[in-house]
Coordinates of N, CA, C and O in Angstrom, one line a residue:
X449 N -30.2 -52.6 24.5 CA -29.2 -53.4 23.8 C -29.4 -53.0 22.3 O -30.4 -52.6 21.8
X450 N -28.1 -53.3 21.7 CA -28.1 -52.6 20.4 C -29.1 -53.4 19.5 O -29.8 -54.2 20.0
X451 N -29.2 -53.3 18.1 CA -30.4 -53.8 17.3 C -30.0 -55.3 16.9 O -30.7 -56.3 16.8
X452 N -28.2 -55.0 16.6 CA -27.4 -56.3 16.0 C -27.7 -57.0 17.2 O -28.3 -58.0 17.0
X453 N -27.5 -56.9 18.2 CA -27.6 -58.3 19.4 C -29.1 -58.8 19.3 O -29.5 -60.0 19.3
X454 N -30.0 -57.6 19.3 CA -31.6 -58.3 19.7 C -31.6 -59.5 18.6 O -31.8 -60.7 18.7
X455 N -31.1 -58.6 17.0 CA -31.5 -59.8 16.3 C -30.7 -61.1 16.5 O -31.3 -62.2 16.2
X456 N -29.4 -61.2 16.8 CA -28.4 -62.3 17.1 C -28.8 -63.0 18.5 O -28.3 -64.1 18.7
X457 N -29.5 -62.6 19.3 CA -30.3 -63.2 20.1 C -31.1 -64.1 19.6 O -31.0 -65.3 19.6
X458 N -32.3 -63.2 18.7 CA -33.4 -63.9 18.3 C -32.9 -65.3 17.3 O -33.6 -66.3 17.4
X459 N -31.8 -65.3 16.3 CA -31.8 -66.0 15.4 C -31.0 -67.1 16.4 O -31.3 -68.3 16.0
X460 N -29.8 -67.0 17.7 CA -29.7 -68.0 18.1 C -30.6 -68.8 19.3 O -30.4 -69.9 19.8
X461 N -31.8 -68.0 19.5 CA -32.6 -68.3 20.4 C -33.7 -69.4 19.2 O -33.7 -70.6 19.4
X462 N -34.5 -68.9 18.2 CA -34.8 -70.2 16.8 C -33.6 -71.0 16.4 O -34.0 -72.1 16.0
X463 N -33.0 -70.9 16.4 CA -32.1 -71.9 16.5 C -31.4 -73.2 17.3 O -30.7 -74.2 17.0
X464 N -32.1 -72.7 18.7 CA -32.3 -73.6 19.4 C -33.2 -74.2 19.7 O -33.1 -75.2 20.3
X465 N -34.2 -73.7 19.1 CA -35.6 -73.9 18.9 C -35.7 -75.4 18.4 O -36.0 -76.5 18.7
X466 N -35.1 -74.6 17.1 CA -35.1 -76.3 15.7 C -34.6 -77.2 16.3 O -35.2 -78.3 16.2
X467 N -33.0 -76.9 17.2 CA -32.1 -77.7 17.2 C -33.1 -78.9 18.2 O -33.0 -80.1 18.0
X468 N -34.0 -78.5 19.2 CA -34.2 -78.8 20.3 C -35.3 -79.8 19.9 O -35.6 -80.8 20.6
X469 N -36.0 -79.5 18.7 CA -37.3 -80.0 18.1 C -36.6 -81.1 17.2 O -37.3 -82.1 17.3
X470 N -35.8 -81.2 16.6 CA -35.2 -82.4 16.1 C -35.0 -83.3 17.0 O -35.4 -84.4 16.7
X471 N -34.5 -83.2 18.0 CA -34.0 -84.2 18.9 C -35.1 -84.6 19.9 O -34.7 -85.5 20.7
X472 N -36.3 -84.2 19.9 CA -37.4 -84.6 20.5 C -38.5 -85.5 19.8 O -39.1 -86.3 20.5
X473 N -38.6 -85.2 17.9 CA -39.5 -86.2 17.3 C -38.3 -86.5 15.6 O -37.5 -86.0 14.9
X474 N -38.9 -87.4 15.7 CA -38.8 -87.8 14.1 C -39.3 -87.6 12.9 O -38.9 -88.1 11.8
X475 N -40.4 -86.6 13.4 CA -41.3 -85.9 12.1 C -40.6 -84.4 11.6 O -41.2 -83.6 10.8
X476 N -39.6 -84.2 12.0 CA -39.0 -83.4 11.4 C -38.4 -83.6 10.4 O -38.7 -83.2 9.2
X477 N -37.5 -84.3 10.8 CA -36.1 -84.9 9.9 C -36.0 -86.5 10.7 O -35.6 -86.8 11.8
X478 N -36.4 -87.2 10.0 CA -36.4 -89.0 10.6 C -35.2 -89.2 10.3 O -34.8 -89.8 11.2
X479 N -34.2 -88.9 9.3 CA -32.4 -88.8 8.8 C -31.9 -88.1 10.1 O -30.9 -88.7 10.6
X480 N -32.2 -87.1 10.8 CA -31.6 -86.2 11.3 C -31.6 -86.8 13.1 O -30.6 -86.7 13.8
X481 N -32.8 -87.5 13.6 CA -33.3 -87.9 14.6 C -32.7 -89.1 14.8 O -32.3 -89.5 15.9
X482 N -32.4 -89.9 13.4 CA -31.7 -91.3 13.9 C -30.1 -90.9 14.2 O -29.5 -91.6 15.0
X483 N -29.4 -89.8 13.4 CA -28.3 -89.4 13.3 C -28.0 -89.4 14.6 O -27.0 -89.9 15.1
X484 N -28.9 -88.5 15.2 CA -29.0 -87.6 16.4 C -28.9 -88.4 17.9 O -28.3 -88.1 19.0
X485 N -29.8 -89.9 17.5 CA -29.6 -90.9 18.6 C -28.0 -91.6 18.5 O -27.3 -91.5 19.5
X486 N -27.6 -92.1 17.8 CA -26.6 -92.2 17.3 C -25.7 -91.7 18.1 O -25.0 -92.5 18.8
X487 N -25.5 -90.5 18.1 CA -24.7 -89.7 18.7 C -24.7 -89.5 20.0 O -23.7 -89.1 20.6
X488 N -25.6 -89.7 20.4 CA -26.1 -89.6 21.9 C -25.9 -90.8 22.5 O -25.9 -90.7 23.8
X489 N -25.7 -91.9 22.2 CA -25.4 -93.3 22.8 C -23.8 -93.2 22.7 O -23.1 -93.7 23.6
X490 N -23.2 -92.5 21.8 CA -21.9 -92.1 22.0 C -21.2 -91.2 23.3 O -20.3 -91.4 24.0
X491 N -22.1 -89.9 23.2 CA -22.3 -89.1 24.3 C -22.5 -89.5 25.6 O -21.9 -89.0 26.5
X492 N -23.5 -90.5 25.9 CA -23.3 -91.3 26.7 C -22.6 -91.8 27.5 O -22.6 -91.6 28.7
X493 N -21.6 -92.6 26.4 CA -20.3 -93.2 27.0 C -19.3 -92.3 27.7 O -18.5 -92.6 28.5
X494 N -19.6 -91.0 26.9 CA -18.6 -90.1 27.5 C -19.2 -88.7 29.0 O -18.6 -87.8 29.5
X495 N -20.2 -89.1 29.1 CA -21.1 -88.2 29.9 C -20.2 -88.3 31.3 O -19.9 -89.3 31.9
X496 N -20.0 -86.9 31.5 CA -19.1 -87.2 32.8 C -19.4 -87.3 34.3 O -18.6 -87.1 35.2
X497 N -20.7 -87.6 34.4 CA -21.1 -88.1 35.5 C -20.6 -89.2 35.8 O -20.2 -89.5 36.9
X498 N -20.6 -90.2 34.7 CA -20.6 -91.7 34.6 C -19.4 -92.4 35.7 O -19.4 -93.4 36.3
X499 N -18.5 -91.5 35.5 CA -17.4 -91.6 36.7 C -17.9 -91.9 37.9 O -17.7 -92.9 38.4
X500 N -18.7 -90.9 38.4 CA -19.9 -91.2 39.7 C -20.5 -92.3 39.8 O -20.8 -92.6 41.0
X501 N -21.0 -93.2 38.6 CA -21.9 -93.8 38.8 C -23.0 -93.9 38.1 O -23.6 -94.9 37.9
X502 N -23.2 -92.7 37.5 CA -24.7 -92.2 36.7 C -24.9 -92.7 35.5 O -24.1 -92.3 34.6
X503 N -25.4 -93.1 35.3 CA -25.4 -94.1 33.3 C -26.3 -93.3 33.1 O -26.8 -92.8 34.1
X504 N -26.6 -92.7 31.7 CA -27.7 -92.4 31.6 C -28.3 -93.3 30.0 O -27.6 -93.8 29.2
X505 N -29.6 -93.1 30.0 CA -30.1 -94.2 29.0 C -30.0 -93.0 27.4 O -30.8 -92.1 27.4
X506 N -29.4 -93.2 26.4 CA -29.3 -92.0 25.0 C -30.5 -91.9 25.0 O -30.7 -90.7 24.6
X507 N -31.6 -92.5 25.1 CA -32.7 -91.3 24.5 C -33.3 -90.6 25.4 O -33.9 -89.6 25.0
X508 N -33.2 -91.0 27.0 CA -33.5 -90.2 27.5 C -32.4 -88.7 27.6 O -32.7 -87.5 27.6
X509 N -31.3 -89.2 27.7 CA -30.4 -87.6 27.4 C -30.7 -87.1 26.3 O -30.9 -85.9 26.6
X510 N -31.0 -87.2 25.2 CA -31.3 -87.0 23.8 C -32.6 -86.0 24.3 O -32.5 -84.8 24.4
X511 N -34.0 -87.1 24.6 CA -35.2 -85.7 25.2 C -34.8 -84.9 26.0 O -34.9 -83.7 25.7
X512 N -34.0 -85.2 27.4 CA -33.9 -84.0 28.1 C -33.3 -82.7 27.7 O -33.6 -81.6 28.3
X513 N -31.9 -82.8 26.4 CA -31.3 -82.3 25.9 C -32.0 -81.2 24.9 O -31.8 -80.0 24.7
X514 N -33.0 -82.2 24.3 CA -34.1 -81.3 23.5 C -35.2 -80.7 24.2 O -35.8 -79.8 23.5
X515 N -35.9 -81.1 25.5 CA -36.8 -80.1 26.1 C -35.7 -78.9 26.5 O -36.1 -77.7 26.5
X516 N -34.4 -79.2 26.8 CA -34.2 -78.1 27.3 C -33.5 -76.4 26.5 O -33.3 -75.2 26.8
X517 N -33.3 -77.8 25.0 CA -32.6 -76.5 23.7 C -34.0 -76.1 23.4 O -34.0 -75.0 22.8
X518 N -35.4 -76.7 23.7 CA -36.6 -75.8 22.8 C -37.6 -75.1 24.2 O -38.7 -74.6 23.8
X519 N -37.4 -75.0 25.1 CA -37.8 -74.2 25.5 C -36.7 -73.4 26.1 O -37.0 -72.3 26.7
X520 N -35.7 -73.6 26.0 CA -34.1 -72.6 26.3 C -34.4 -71.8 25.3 O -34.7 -70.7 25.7
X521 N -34.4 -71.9 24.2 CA -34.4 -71.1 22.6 C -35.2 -70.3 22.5 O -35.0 -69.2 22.0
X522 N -36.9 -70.9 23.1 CA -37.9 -70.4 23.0 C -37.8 -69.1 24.0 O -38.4 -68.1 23.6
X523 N -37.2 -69.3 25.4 CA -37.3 -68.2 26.6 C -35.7 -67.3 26.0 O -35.5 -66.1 26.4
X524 N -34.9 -67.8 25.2 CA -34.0 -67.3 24.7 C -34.6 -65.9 23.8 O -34.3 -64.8 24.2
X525 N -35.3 -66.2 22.8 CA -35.5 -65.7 21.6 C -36.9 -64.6 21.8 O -37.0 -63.6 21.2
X526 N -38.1 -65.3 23.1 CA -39.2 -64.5 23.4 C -39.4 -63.9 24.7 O -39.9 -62.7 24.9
X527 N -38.9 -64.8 25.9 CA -38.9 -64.2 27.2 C -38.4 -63.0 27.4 O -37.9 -62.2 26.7
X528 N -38.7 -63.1 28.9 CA -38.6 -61.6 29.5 C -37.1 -61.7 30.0 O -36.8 -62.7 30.7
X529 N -36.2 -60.8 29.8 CA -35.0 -60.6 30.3 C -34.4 -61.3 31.3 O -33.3 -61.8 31.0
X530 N -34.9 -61.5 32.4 CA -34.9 -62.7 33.5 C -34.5 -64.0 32.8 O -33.5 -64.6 32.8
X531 N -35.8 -64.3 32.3 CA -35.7 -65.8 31.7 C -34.7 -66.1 30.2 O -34.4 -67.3 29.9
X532 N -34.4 -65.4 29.5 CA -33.4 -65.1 28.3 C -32.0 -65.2 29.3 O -31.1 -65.9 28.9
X533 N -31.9 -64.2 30.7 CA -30.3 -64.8 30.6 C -30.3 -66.0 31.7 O -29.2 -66.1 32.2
X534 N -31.3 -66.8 32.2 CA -31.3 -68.0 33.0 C -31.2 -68.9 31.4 O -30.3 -69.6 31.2
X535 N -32.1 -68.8 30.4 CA -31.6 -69.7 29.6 C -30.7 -69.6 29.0 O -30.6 -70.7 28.4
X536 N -29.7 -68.8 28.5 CA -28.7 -68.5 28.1 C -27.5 -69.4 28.8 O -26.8 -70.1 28.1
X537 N -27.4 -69.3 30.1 CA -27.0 -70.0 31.3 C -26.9 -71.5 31.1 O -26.0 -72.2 30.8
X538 N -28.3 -71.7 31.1 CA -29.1 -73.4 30.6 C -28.0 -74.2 29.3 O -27.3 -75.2 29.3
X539 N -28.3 -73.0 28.3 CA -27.9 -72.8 27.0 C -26.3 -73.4 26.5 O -26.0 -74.2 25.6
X540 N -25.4 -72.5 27.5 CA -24.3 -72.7 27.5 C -23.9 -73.9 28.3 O -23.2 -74.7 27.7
X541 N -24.3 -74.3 29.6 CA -23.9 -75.2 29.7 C -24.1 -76.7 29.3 O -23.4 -77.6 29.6
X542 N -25.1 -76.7 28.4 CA -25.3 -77.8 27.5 C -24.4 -77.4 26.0 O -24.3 -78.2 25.2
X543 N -24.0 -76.3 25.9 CA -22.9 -76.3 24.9 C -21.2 -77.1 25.5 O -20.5 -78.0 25.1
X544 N -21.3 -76.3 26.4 CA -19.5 -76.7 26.9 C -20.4 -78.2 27.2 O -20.9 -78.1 26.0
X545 N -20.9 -79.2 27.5 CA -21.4 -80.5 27.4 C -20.9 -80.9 25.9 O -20.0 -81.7 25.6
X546 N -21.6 -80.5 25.1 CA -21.3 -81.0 23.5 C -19.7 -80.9 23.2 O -19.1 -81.8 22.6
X547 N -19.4 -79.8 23.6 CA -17.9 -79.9 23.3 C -16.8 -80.8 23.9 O -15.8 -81.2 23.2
X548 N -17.1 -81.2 25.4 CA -16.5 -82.0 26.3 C -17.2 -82.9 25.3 O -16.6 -82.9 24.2
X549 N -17.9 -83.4 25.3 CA -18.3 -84.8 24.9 C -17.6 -84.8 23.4 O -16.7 -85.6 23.4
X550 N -17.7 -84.3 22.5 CA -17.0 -84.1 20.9 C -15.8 -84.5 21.7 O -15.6 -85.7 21.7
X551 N -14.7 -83.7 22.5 CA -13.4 -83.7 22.5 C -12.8 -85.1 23.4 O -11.7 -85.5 23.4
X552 N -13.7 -85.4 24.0 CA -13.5 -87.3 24.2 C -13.9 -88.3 23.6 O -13.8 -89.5 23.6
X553 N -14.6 -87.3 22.9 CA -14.7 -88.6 21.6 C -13.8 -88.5 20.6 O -14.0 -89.1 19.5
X554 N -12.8 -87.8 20.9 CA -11.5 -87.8 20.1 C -12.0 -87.4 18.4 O -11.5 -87.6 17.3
X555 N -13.2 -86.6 18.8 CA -13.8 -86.0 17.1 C -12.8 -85.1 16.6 O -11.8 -84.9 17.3
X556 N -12.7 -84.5 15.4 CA -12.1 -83.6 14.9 C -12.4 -82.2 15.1 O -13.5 -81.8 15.0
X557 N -11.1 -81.1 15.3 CA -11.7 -80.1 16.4 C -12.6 -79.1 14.9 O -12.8 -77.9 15.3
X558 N -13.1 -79.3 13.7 CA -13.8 -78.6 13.5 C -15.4 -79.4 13.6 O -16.3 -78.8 13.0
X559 N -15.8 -80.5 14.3 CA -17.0 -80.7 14.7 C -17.4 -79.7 15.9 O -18.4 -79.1 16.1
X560 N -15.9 -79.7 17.1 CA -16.3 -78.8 17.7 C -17.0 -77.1 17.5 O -17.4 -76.5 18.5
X561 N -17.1 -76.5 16.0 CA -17.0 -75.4 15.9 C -18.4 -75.1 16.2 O -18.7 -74.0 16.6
X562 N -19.3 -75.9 16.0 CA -21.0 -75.3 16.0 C -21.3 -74.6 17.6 O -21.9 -73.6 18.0
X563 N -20.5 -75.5 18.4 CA -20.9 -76.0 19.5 C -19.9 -74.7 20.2 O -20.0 -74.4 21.4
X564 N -19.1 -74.2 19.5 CA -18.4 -73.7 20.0 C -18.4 -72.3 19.5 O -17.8 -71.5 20.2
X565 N -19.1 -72.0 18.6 CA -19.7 -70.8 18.2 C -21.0 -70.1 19.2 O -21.0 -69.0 19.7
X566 N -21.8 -70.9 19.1 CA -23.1 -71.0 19.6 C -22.7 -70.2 21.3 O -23.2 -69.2 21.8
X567 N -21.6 -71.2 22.0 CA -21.2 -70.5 22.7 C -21.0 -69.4 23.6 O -21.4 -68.9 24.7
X568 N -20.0 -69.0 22.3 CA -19.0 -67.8 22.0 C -20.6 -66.8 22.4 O -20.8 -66.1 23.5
X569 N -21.6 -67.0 21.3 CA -22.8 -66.0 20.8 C -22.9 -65.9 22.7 O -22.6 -65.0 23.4
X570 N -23.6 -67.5 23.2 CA -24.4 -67.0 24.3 C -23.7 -65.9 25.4 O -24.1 -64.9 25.9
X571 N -22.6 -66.4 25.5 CA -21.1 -65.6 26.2 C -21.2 -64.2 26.4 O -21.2 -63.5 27.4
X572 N -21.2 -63.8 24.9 CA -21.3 -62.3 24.3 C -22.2 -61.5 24.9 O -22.1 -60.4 25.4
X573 N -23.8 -62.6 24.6 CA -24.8 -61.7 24.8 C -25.4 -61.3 26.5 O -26.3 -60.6 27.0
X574 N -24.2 -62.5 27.1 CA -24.4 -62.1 29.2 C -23.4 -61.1 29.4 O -23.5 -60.3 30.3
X575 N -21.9 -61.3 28.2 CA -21.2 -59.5 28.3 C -22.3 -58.2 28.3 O -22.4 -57.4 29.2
X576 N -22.9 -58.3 27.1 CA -23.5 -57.3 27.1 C -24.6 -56.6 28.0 O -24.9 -55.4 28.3
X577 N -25.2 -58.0 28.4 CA -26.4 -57.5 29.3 C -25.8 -57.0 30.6 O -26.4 -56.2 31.2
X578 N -24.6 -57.4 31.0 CA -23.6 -56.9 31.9 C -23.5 -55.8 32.2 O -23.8 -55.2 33.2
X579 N -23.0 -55.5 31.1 CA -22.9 -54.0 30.4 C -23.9 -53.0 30.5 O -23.9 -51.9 31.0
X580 N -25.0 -53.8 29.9 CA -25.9 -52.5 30.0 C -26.4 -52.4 31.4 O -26.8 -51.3 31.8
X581 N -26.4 -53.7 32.4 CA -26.7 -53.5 33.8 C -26.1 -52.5 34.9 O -26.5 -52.2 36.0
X582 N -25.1 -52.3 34.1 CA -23.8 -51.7 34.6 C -24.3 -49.8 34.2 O -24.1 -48.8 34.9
X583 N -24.7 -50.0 33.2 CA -24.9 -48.8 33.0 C -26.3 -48.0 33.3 O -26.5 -46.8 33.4
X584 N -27.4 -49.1 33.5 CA -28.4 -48.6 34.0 C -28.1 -47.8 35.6 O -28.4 -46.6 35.9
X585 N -27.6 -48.8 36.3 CA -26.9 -48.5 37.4 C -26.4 -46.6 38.0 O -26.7 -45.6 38.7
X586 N -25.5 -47.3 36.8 CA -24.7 -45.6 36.7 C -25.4 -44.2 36.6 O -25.0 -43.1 36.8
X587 N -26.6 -44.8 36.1 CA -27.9 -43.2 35.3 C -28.1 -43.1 36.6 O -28.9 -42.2 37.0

């Protein structure tokens, strides 16, 4: 894979890192962690299980959300190829989550943009690995 993706991997795989480590303690950013619950009792309301039956309690979605963006980020950014596009996988579908949940919460569509970038990135980098699987093949 080319050099621009390894590092565009690496920088959205720490990035999920942080994102995942905020949302797990308050010794990061105690501003950022209260913000963060906040939002997640919101998310809540809109969690689309809930139809089913499933309530879930915000801080526990909140941790599971963040074990799974910091060691997603972490197997994202250091793992072995296997485990980078299983978390990638992980990755995205806790993004299209953020976005469904922003867009019933009747937010404004550029809150969606992080969530929707981030995406876009993980999207790109299962084209590519595609690609190159495709082409190992072919040798």
């Amino acid at each position: 894979m080319g050099l621009m993706f390894e590092a565009l991997r690496l920088v959205v795989g720490f990035l999920f890192t942080f994102t995942g480590a905020l949302k797990l303690t308050d010794q990061v950013s105690a501003e950022l962690y209260a913000e963060g619950l906040e939002e997640f009792v919101k998310f809540a309301e809109v969690f689309p299980l809930r139809k089913l039956g499933v309530d879930v309690e915000p801080l526990v979605f909140m941790t599971v959300v963040g074990w799974c963006e910091l060691i997603g980020g972490l197997l994202l950014a250091l793992g072995p190829r296997t485990l980078q596009k299983i978390s990638n996988v992980v990755l995205s579908v806790i993004m299209m989550g953020a976005i469904y949940s922003l867009l019933m919460l009747k937010k404004p569509l550029y809150m969606c943009l992080p969530a929707t970038i981030c995406l876009a990135i993980l999207l790109l980098l299962l084209q590519v690995w595609g690609e190159e699987r495709k082409k190992q093949k072919g040798e």
